[in-house]
């Protein structure tokens, strides 16, 4: 038994060392790739969004890249939601650690958009950026209701489309909306409310599937959901998953709300 215990400890140490060696090799490979790429251009910008969700392995890799002084002409830009990164967050810890190592980090707090920037954002989402004035009144109303929050501007615009308060008139070849209806529409105050509203518009079977899946954790087998629900087939399961994926994609989109908006106006060209 003592010999087995000793062998087990040596195996655990060996596996740990092998794991660290593999990580080091991966870091080296990524840095080497960046050196090759960056040496071919006058400058390279690496933009990473949603750093508040990054795991320890990702942050360690970024740290490895930042501390490599042989990568030429590389600018790393990271974005994160400040209200989701408290002092004890791993990202906050890594930032402090790099600053203590005299790494130059420039912080920029991005606030809400002014109405002058909200107008072209709405115009681009509707494929009408060739003439911002056509959406000026709509954009000003949306800006007033959302206080210029980019995410809520796009989600509010999407909700107008979903509720048919914003429609594309194929006869007139332009977007139309009811100013009074838009003015009277209530804006949700947080992301959770937006997501709940979108989920409530899903089919009843899809909502039930989400309830079951939420009880199984962040990772689960489709067969487990099918087994629990009994009366749902695998094809229905796939259809429900597509609906959920579509909703999630809309929530995560950082550019346009959905291809629906641009596809409708694409006929113009």
PDB file of C-alpha atoms in Angstrom:
ATOM      1  CA  UNK A   1       0.000   0.000   0.000  1.00  0.00           C
ATOM      2  CA  UNK A   2       2.768   2.533   0.817  1.00  0.00           C
ATOM      3  CA  UNK A   3       4.416   1.749  -2.524  1.00  0.00           C
ATOM      4  CA  UNK A   4       1.115   2.302  -4.341  1.00  0.00           C
ATOM      5  CA  UNK A   5       0.587   5.607  -2.548  1.00  0.00           C
ATOM      6  CA  UNK A   6       4.075   6.784  -3.502  1.00  0.00           C
ATOM      7  CA  UNK A   7       3.565   5.762  -7.134  1.00  0.00           C
ATOM      8  CA  UNK A   8       0.238   7.588  -7.231  1.00  0.00           C
ATOM      9  CA  UNK A   9       1.841  10.794  -5.928  1.00  0.00           C
ATOM     10  CA  UNK A  10       4.653  10.548  -8.516  1.00  0.00           C
ATOM     11  CA  UNK A  11       2.055  10.060 -11.258  1.00  0.00           C
ATOM     12  CA  UNK A  12       0.088  13.115 -10.120  1.00  0.00           C
ATOM     13  CA  UNK A  13       3.253  15.226 -10.070  1.00  0.00           C
ATOM     14  CA  UNK A  14       4.211  13.905 -13.503  1.00  0.00           C
ATOM     15  CA  UNK A  15       0.789  14.739 -14.942  1.00  0.00           C
ATOM     16  CA  UNK A  16       0.899  18.226 -13.415  1.00  0.00           C
ATOM     17  CA  UNK A  17       4.330  18.871 -14.927  1.00  0.00           C
ATOM     18  CA  UNK A  18       3.176  17.517 -18.286  1.00  0.00           C
ATOM     19  CA  UNK A  19       0.162  19.840 -18.155  1.00  0.00           C
ATOM     20  CA  UNK A  20       2.305  22.888 -17.375  1.00  0.00           C
ATOM     21  CA  UNK A  21       4.731  21.923 -20.137  1.00  0.00           C
ATOM     22  CA  UNK A  22       1.890  21.656 -22.654  1.00  0.00           C
ATOM     23  CA  UNK A  23       0.565  25.084 -21.628  1.00  0.00           C
ATOM     24  CA  UNK A  24       4.039  26.605 -21.952  1.00  0.00           C
ATOM     25  CA  UNK A  25       4.407  25.101 -25.431  1.00  0.00           C
ATOM     26  CA  UNK A  26       1.010  26.474 -26.449  1.00  0.00           C
ATOM     27  CA  UNK A  27       1.924  29.955 -25.153  1.00  0.00           C
ATOM     28  CA  UNK A  28       5.199  29.796 -27.073  1.00  0.00           C
ATOM     29  CA  UNK A  29       3.423  28.715 -30.274  1.00  0.00           C
ATOM     30  CA  UNK A  30       0.906  31.581 -30.046  1.00  0.00           C
ATOM     31  CA  UNK A  31       3.631  34.139 -29.360  1.00  0.00           C
ATOM     32  CA  UNK A  32       5.729  32.820 -32.242  1.00  0.00           C
ATOM     33  CA  UNK A  33       2.717  33.068 -34.565  1.00  0.00           C
ATOM     34  CA  UNK A  34       2.110  36.660 -33.481  1.00  0.00           C
ATOM     35  CA  UNK A  35       5.781  37.517 -34.048  1.00  0.00           C
ATOM     36  CA  UNK A  36       5.571  36.213 -37.602  1.00  0.00           C
ATOM     37  CA  UNK A  37       2.268  37.967 -38.347  1.00  0.00           C
ATOM     38  CA  UNK A  38       3.224  41.282 -36.746  1.00  0.00           C
ATOM     39  CA  UNK A  39       6.582  41.380 -38.536  1.00  0.00           C
ATOM     40  CA  UNK A  40       4.728  41.425 -41.865  1.00  0.00           C
ATOM     41  CA  UNK A  41       2.690  44.555 -41.160  1.00  0.00           C
ATOM     42  CA  UNK A  42       3.259  48.125 -40.028  1.00  0.00           C
ATOM     43  CA  UNK A  43       0.961  47.505 -37.093  1.00  0.00           C
ATOM     44  CA  UNK A  44      -1.431  44.848 -35.788  1.00  0.00           C
ATOM     45  CA  UNK A  45      -4.366  45.400 -33.443  1.00  0.00           C
ATOM     46  CA  UNK A  46      -5.654  42.434 -31.456  1.00  0.00           C
ATOM     47  CA  UNK A  47      -9.136  43.228 -30.121  1.00  0.00           C
ATOM     48  CA  UNK A  48     -10.707  40.973 -27.501  1.00  0.00           C
ATOM     49  CA  UNK A  49     -14.268  41.642 -26.370  1.00  0.00           C
ATOM     50  CA  UNK A  50     -16.109  40.559 -23.209  1.00  0.00           C
ATOM     51  CA  UNK A  51     -13.002  40.034 -21.091  1.00  0.00           C
ATOM     52  CA  UNK A  52     -15.240  39.859 -18.019  1.00  0.00           C
ATOM     53  CA  UNK A  53     -16.061  36.300 -19.097  1.00  0.00           C
ATOM     54  CA  UNK A  54     -12.487  35.195 -19.760  1.00  0.00           C
ATOM     55  CA  UNK A  55     -11.141  32.239 -17.807  1.00  0.00           C
ATOM     56  CA  UNK A  56      -7.791  31.921 -16.049  1.00  0.00           C
ATOM     57  CA  UNK A  57      -6.177  30.117 -19.003  1.00  0.00           C
ATOM     58  CA  UNK A  58      -7.108  32.935 -21.392  1.00  0.00           C
ATOM     59  CA  UNK A  59      -5.830  35.600 -19.024  1.00  0.00           C
ATOM     60  CA  UNK A  60      -2.562  33.709 -18.529  1.00  0.00           C
ATOM     61  CA  UNK A  61      -2.109  33.509 -22.303  1.00  0.00           C
ATOM     62  CA  UNK A  62      -2.724  37.257 -22.663  1.00  0.00           C
ATOM     63  CA  UNK A  63      -0.240  37.926 -19.892  1.00  0.00           C
ATOM     64  CA  UNK A  64       2.317  35.776 -21.715  1.00  0.00           C
ATOM     65  CA  UNK A  65       1.777  37.772 -24.917  1.00  0.00           C
ATOM     66  CA  UNK A  66       1.929  41.154 -23.171  1.00  0.00           C
ATOM     67  CA  UNK A  67       5.202  40.315 -21.402  1.00  0.00           C
ATOM     68  CA  UNK A  68       6.901  39.131 -24.599  1.00  0.00           C
ATOM     69  CA  UNK A  69       8.943  42.142 -25.672  1.00  0.00           C
ATOM     70  CA  UNK A  70       9.930  40.508 -28.970  1.00  0.00           C
ATOM     71  CA  UNK A  71       6.484  40.782 -30.577  1.00  0.00           C
ATOM     72  CA  UNK A  72       6.767  43.895 -32.776  1.00  0.00           C
ATOM     73  CA  UNK A  73       4.114  46.529 -33.473  1.00  0.00           C
ATOM     74  CA  UNK A  74       1.269  44.819 -31.608  1.00  0.00           C
ATOM     75  CA  UNK A  75      -1.505  46.747 -29.870  1.00  0.00           C
ATOM     76  CA  UNK A  76      -3.839  44.729 -27.653  1.00  0.00           C
ATOM     77  CA  UNK A  77      -7.258  46.252 -27.017  1.00  0.00           C
ATOM     78  CA  UNK A  78      -9.558  44.607 -24.511  1.00  0.00           C
ATOM     79  CA  UNK A  79     -13.146  45.472 -23.651  1.00  0.00           C
ATOM     80  CA  UNK A  80     -15.129  44.475 -20.596  1.00  0.00           C
ATOM     81  CA  UNK A  81     -18.167  45.523 -18.601  1.00  0.00           C
ATOM     82  CA  UNK A  82     -16.881  47.483 -15.653  1.00  0.00           C
ATOM     83  CA  UNK A  83     -19.843  46.618 -13.432  1.00  0.00           C
ATOM     84  CA  UNK A  84     -19.058  42.902 -13.860  1.00  0.00           C
ATOM     85  CA  UNK A  85     -15.383  43.175 -12.871  1.00  0.00           C
ATOM     86  CA  UNK A  86     -15.091  43.853  -9.112  1.00  0.00           C
ATOM     87  CA  UNK A  87     -11.699  44.109  -7.398  1.00  0.00           C
ATOM     88  CA  UNK A  88     -11.577  40.363  -6.683  1.00  0.00           C
ATOM     89  CA  UNK A  89     -12.284  39.410 -10.316  1.00  0.00           C
ATOM     90  CA  UNK A  90      -9.435  37.494 -12.058  1.00  0.00           C
ATOM     91  CA  UNK A  91      -9.253  40.168 -14.778  1.00  0.00           C
ATOM     92  CA  UNK A  92      -8.848  42.935 -12.192  1.00  0.00           C
ATOM     93  CA  UNK A  93      -6.104  40.896 -10.509  1.00  0.00           C
ATOM     94  CA  UNK A  94      -4.237  40.412 -13.817  1.00  0.00           C
ATOM     95  CA  UNK A  95      -4.479  44.109 -14.658  1.00  0.00           C
ATOM     96  CA  UNK A  96      -3.052  45.070 -11.257  1.00  0.00           C
ATOM     97  CA  UNK A  97      -0.308  42.469 -11.622  1.00  0.00           C
ATOM     98  CA  UNK A  98       0.741  43.826 -15.041  1.00  0.00           C
ATOM     99  CA  UNK A  99       0.703  47.412 -13.754  1.00  0.00           C
ATOM    100  CA  UNK A 100       2.977  46.368 -10.864  1.00  0.00           C
ATOM    101  CA  UNK A 101       5.337  44.959 -13.504  1.00  0.00           C
ATOM    102  CA  UNK A 102       5.429  48.427 -15.153  1.00  0.00           C
ATOM    103  CA  UNK A 103       3.416  47.348 -18.177  1.00  0.00           C
ATOM    104  CA  UNK A 104       1.817  50.381 -19.823  1.00  0.00           C
ATOM    105  CA  UNK A 105      -1.977  50.017 -19.730  1.00  0.00           C
ATOM    106  CA  UNK A 106      -4.263  52.795 -20.943  1.00  0.00           C
ATOM    107  CA  UNK A 107      -7.793  52.663 -19.558  1.00  0.00           C
ATOM    108  CA  UNK A 108     -10.711  54.281 -21.336  1.00  0.00           C
ATOM    109  CA  UNK A 109     -14.208  54.370 -19.901  1.00  0.00           C
ATOM    110  CA  UNK A 110     -16.756  54.220 -22.698  1.00  0.00           C
ATOM    111  CA  UNK A 111     -20.045  55.852 -21.773  1.00  0.00           C
ATOM    112  CA  UNK A 112     -23.369  56.019 -23.537  1.00  0.00           C
ATOM    113  CA  UNK A 113     -23.667  57.435 -27.044  1.00  0.00           C
ATOM    114  CA  UNK A 114     -24.731  60.995 -27.697  1.00  0.00           C
ATOM    115  CA  UNK A 115     -27.695  61.486 -30.003  1.00  0.00           C
ATOM    116  CA  UNK A 116     -25.303  62.481 -32.800  1.00  0.00           C
ATOM    117  CA  UNK A 117     -23.757  58.994 -32.681  1.00  0.00           C
ATOM    118  CA  UNK A 118     -27.038  57.190 -32.098  1.00  0.00           C
ATOM    119  CA  UNK A 119     -28.436  58.468 -35.397  1.00  0.00           C
ATOM    120  CA  UNK A 120     -25.795  56.821 -37.640  1.00  0.00           C
ATOM    121  CA  UNK A 121     -26.011  53.630 -35.521  1.00  0.00           C
ATOM    122  CA  UNK A 122     -29.752  53.341 -36.184  1.00  0.00           C
ATOM    123  CA  UNK A 123     -29.238  54.273 -39.835  1.00  0.00           C
ATOM    124  CA  UNK A 124     -26.606  51.544 -40.271  1.00  0.00           C
ATOM    125  CA  UNK A 125     -28.801  48.935 -38.580  1.00  0.00           C
ATOM    126  CA  UNK A 126     -31.580  49.729 -41.051  1.00  0.00           C
ATOM    127  CA  UNK A 127     -29.272  49.879 -44.061  1.00  0.00           C
ATOM    128  CA  UNK A 128     -30.033  53.583 -44.481  1.00  0.00           C
ATOM    129  CA  UNK A 129     -26.628  55.016 -43.667  1.00  0.00           C
ATOM    130  CA  UNK A 130     -26.515  56.770 -47.048  1.00  0.00           C
ATOM    131  CA  UNK A 131     -28.841  59.431 -45.576  1.00  0.00           C
ATOM    132  CA  UNK A 132     -29.004  59.672 -41.767  1.00  0.00           C
ATOM    133  CA  UNK A 133     -31.691  62.350 -41.892  1.00  0.00           C
ATOM    134  CA  UNK A 134     -34.318  59.768 -42.884  1.00  0.00           C
ATOM    135  CA  UNK A 135     -34.092  58.117 -39.457  1.00  0.00           C
ATOM    136  CA  UNK A 136     -33.322  61.224 -37.406  1.00  0.00           C
ATOM    137  CA  UNK A 137     -36.702  61.426 -35.637  1.00  0.00           C
ATOM    138  CA  UNK A 138     -36.760  57.668 -34.928  1.00  0.00           C
ATOM    139  CA  UNK A 139     -33.174  57.686 -33.646  1.00  0.00           C
ATOM    140  CA  UNK A 140     -33.820  60.689 -31.406  1.00  0.00           C
ATOM    141  CA  UNK A 141     -36.840  58.953 -29.861  1.00  0.00           C
ATOM    142  CA  UNK A 142     -34.875  55.738 -29.314  1.00  0.00           C
ATOM    143  CA  UNK A 143     -31.955  57.674 -27.840  1.00  0.00           C
ATOM    144  CA  UNK A 144     -34.251  59.471 -25.409  1.00  0.00           C
ATOM    145  CA  UNK A 145     -35.754  56.183 -24.236  1.00  0.00           C
ATOM    146  CA  UNK A 146     -32.472  54.259 -23.949  1.00  0.00           C
ATOM    147  CA  UNK A 147     -30.284  57.155 -22.742  1.00  0.00           C
ATOM    148  CA  UNK A 148     -27.817  56.281 -25.482  1.00  0.00           C
ATOM    149  CA  UNK A 149     -26.910  52.779 -24.250  1.00  0.00           C
ATOM    150  CA  UNK A 150     -25.717  51.069 -27.483  1.00  0.00           C
ATOM    151  CA  UNK A 151     -26.978  47.634 -26.472  1.00  0.00           C
ATOM    152  CA  UNK A 152     -30.441  48.909 -25.594  1.00  0.00           C
ATOM    153  CA  UNK A 153     -30.605  51.049 -28.719  1.00  0.00           C
ATOM    154  CA  UNK A 154     -30.195  47.942 -30.856  1.00  0.00           C
ATOM    155  CA  UNK A 155     -32.444  45.760 -28.699  1.00  0.00           C
ATOM    156  CA  UNK A 156     -35.163  48.437 -28.664  1.00  0.00           C
ATOM    157  CA  UNK A 157     -34.945  48.719 -32.442  1.00  0.00           C
ATOM    158  CA  UNK A 158     -35.198  44.945 -32.709  1.00  0.00           C
ATOM    159  CA  UNK A 159     -38.243  44.884 -30.422  1.00  0.00           C
ATOM    160  CA  UNK A 160     -39.951  47.479 -32.655  1.00  0.00           C
ATOM    161  CA  UNK A 161     -39.358  45.164 -35.597  1.00  0.00           C
ATOM    162  CA  UNK A 162     -40.552  42.057 -33.718  1.00  0.00           C
ATOM    163  CA  UNK A 163     -43.756  43.829 -32.674  1.00  0.00           C
ATOM    164  CA  UNK A 164     -44.287  45.160 -36.218  1.00  0.00           C
ATOM    165  CA  UNK A 165     -44.016  48.768 -35.102  1.00  0.00           C
ATOM    166  CA  UNK A 166     -41.134  49.020 -37.553  1.00  0.00           C
ATOM    167  CA  UNK A 167     -41.749  47.474 -40.972  1.00  0.00           C
ATOM    168  CA  UNK A 168     -40.212  47.530 -44.405  1.00  0.00           C
ATOM    169  CA  UNK A 169     -42.604  48.764 -47.086  1.00  0.00           C
ATOM    170  CA  UNK A 170     -41.627  46.934 -50.263  1.00  0.00           C
ATOM    171  CA  UNK A 171     -43.940  49.096 -52.332  1.00  0.00           C
ATOM    172  CA  UNK A 172     -42.354  52.339 -51.212  1.00  0.00           C
ATOM    173  CA  UNK A 173     -38.953  50.618 -50.800  1.00  0.00           C
ATOM    174  CA  UNK A 174     -38.341  52.154 -47.384  1.00  0.00           C
ATOM    175  CA  UNK A 175     -38.723  51.533 -43.660  1.00  0.00           C
ATOM    176  CA  UNK A 176     -41.859  52.889 -42.022  1.00  0.00           C
ATOM    177  CA  UNK A 177     -42.831  53.277 -38.384  1.00  0.00           C
ATOM    178  CA  UNK A 178     -45.538  54.783 -36.231  1.00  0.00           C
ATOM    179  CA  UNK A 179     -44.080  57.721 -34.321  1.00  0.00           C
ATOM    180  CA  UNK A 180     -46.822  57.646 -31.646  1.00  0.00           C
ATOM    181  CA  UNK A 181     -46.453  53.898 -31.095  1.00  0.00           C
ATOM    182  CA  UNK A 182     -42.678  54.185 -30.790  1.00  0.00           C
ATOM    183  CA  UNK A 183     -43.053  57.057 -28.336  1.00  0.00           C
ATOM    184  CA  UNK A 184     -45.442  55.080 -26.140  1.00  0.00           C
ATOM    185  CA  UNK A 185     -43.352  51.895 -26.059  1.00  0.00           C
ATOM    186  CA  UNK A 186     -41.764  51.111 -22.704  1.00  0.00           C
ATOM    187  CA  UNK A 187     -38.048  50.342 -22.554  1.00  0.00           C
ATOM    188  CA  UNK A 188     -36.784  47.454 -20.416  1.00  0.00           C
ATOM    189  CA  UNK A 189     -34.231  48.577 -17.855  1.00  0.00           C
ATOM    190  CA  UNK A 190     -31.807  45.676 -17.837  1.00  0.00           C
ATOM    191  CA  UNK A 191     -30.426  42.839 -19.934  1.00  0.00           C
ATOM    192  CA  UNK A 192     -32.267  40.190 -17.901  1.00  0.00           C
ATOM    193  CA  UNK A 193     -35.622  41.773 -18.739  1.00  0.00           C
ATOM    194  CA  UNK A 194     -34.735  41.890 -22.425  1.00  0.00           C
ATOM    195  CA  UNK A 195     -33.792  38.205 -22.376  1.00  0.00           C
ATOM    196  CA  UNK A 196     -36.943  37.214 -20.449  1.00  0.00           C
ATOM    197  CA  UNK A 197     -39.136  39.093 -22.921  1.00  0.00           C
ATOM    198  CA  UNK A 198     -37.473  37.345 -25.848  1.00  0.00           C
ATOM    199  CA  UNK A 199     -37.752  33.941 -24.171  1.00  0.00           C
ATOM    200  CA  UNK A 200     -41.447  34.541 -23.502  1.00  0.00           C
ATOM    201  CA  UNK A 201     -41.967  34.855 -27.240  1.00  0.00           C
ATOM    202  CA  UNK A 202     -40.515  31.392 -27.868  1.00  0.00           C
ATOM    203  CA  UNK A 203     -42.860  28.447 -28.424  1.00  0.00           C
ATOM    204  CA  UNK A 204     -44.165  26.739 -25.286  1.00  0.00           C
ATOM    205  CA  UNK A 205     -42.261  23.496 -25.974  1.00  0.00           C
ATOM    206  CA  UNK A 206     -39.035  25.464 -26.427  1.00  0.00           C
ATOM    207  CA  UNK A 207     -39.588  27.252 -23.114  1.00  0.00           C
ATOM    208  CA  UNK A 208     -40.177  23.916 -21.389  1.00  0.00           C
ATOM    209  CA  UNK A 209     -36.993  22.548 -22.944  1.00  0.00           C
ATOM    210  CA  UNK A 210     -35.044  25.519 -21.557  1.00  0.00           C
ATOM    211  CA  UNK A 211     -36.484  24.909 -18.091  1.00  0.00           C
ATOM    212  CA  UNK A 212     -35.367  21.277 -18.190  1.00  0.00           C
ATOM    213  CA  UNK A 213     -31.949  22.141 -19.617  1.00  0.00           C
ATOM    214  CA  UNK A 214     -31.371  24.810 -16.955  1.00  0.00           C
ATOM    215  CA  UNK A 215     -31.744  22.125 -14.280  1.00  0.00           C
ATOM    216  CA  UNK A 216     -29.086  19.958 -15.948  1.00  0.00           C
ATOM    217  CA  UNK A 217     -26.331  22.588 -15.755  1.00  0.00           C
ATOM    218  CA  UNK A 218     -24.253  24.520 -18.279  1.00  0.00           C
ATOM    219  CA  UNK A 219     -23.335  21.286 -20.120  1.00  0.00           C
ATOM    220  CA  UNK A 220     -25.810  18.538 -20.872  1.00  0.00           C
ATOM    221  CA  UNK A 221     -26.653  15.828 -23.378  1.00  0.00           C
ATOM    222  CA  UNK A 222     -29.579  16.380 -25.728  1.00  0.00           C
ATOM    223  CA  UNK A 223     -30.633  12.790 -25.020  1.00  0.00           C
ATOM    224  CA  UNK A 224     -31.029  13.694 -21.333  1.00  0.00           C
ATOM    225  CA  UNK A 225     -33.489  16.468 -22.180  1.00  0.00           C
ATOM    226  CA  UNK A 226     -35.386  14.153 -24.537  1.00  0.00           C
ATOM    227  CA  UNK A 227     -35.555  11.498 -21.815  1.00  0.00           C
ATOM    228  CA  UNK A 228     -36.923  13.945 -19.248  1.00  0.00           C
ATOM    229  CA  UNK A 229     -39.492  15.527 -21.539  1.00  0.00           C
ATOM    230  CA  UNK A 230     -40.562  12.167 -23.037  1.00  0.00           C
ATOM    231  CA  UNK A 231     -43.019  13.697 -25.516  1.00  0.00           C
ATOM    232  CA  UNK A 232     -40.423  15.589 -27.546  1.00  0.00           C
ATOM    233  CA  UNK A 233     -38.647  13.981 -30.489  1.00  0.00           C
ATOM    234  CA  UNK A 234     -35.040  14.570 -31.465  1.00  0.00           C
ATOM    235  CA  UNK A 235     -36.141  16.558 -34.524  1.00  0.00           C
ATOM    236  CA  UNK A 236     -38.309  18.793 -32.327  1.00  0.00           C
ATOM    237  CA  UNK A 237     -35.381  19.114 -29.961  1.00  0.00           C
ATOM    238  CA  UNK A 238     -33.130  20.307 -32.804  1.00  0.00           C
ATOM    239  CA  UNK A 239     -35.783  22.799 -33.922  1.00  0.00           C
ATOM    240  CA  UNK A 240     -36.075  24.182 -30.386  1.00  0.00           C
ATOM    241  CA  UNK A 241     -32.296  24.432 -30.090  1.00  0.00           C
ATOM    242  CA  UNK A 242     -32.179  26.442 -33.317  1.00  0.00           C
ATOM    243  CA  UNK A 243     -34.763  28.845 -31.896  1.00  0.00           C
ATOM    244  CA  UNK A 244     -32.735  29.266 -28.724  1.00  0.00           C
ATOM    245  CA  UNK A 245     -29.505  29.735 -30.703  1.00  0.00           C
ATOM    246  CA  UNK A 246     -31.167  32.419 -32.801  1.00  0.00           C
ATOM    247  CA  UNK A 247     -32.309  34.247 -29.671  1.00  0.00           C
ATOM    248  CA  UNK A 248     -28.839  33.980 -28.109  1.00  0.00           C
ATOM    249  CA  UNK A 249     -27.191  35.250 -31.289  1.00  0.00           C
ATOM    250  CA  UNK A 250     -29.465  38.293 -31.239  1.00  0.00           C
ATOM    251  CA  UNK A 251     -28.588  38.955 -27.613  1.00  0.00           C
ATOM    252  CA  UNK A 252     -24.855  38.669 -28.241  1.00  0.00           C
ATOM    253  CA  UNK A 253     -24.719  40.648 -31.501  1.00  0.00           C
ATOM    254  CA  UNK A 254     -22.486  43.700 -31.173  1.00  0.00           C
ATOM    255  CA  UNK A 255     -23.096  45.073 -34.667  1.00  0.00           C
ATOM    256  CA  UNK A 256     -26.533  44.722 -36.222  1.00  0.00           C
ATOM    257  CA  UNK A 257     -29.539  43.290 -34.414  1.00  0.00           C
ATOM    258  CA  UNK A 258     -30.187  40.539 -36.860  1.00  0.00           C
ATOM    259  CA  UNK A 259     -29.918  39.785 -40.529  1.00  0.00           C
ATOM    260  CA  UNK A 260     -33.701  40.269 -40.669  1.00  0.00           C
ATOM    261  CA  UNK A 261     -33.396  44.043 -40.598  1.00  0.00           C
ATOM    262  CA  UNK A 262     -30.728  44.320 -43.256  1.00  0.00           C
ATOM    263  CA  UNK A 263     -32.151  41.529 -45.402  1.00  0.00           C
ATOM    264  CA  UNK A 264     -35.484  43.318 -45.665  1.00  0.00           C
ATOM    265  CA  UNK A 265     -33.898  46.530 -46.891  1.00  0.00           C
ATOM    266  CA  UNK A 266     -31.379  44.740 -49.130  1.00  0.00           C
ATOM    267  CA  UNK A 267     -34.074  44.427 -51.776  1.00  0.00           C
ATOM    268  CA  UNK A 268     -33.639  48.137 -52.387  1.00  0.00           C
ATOM    269  CA  UNK A 269     -30.357  47.509 -54.139  1.00  0.00           C
TER     270      UNK A 269
END
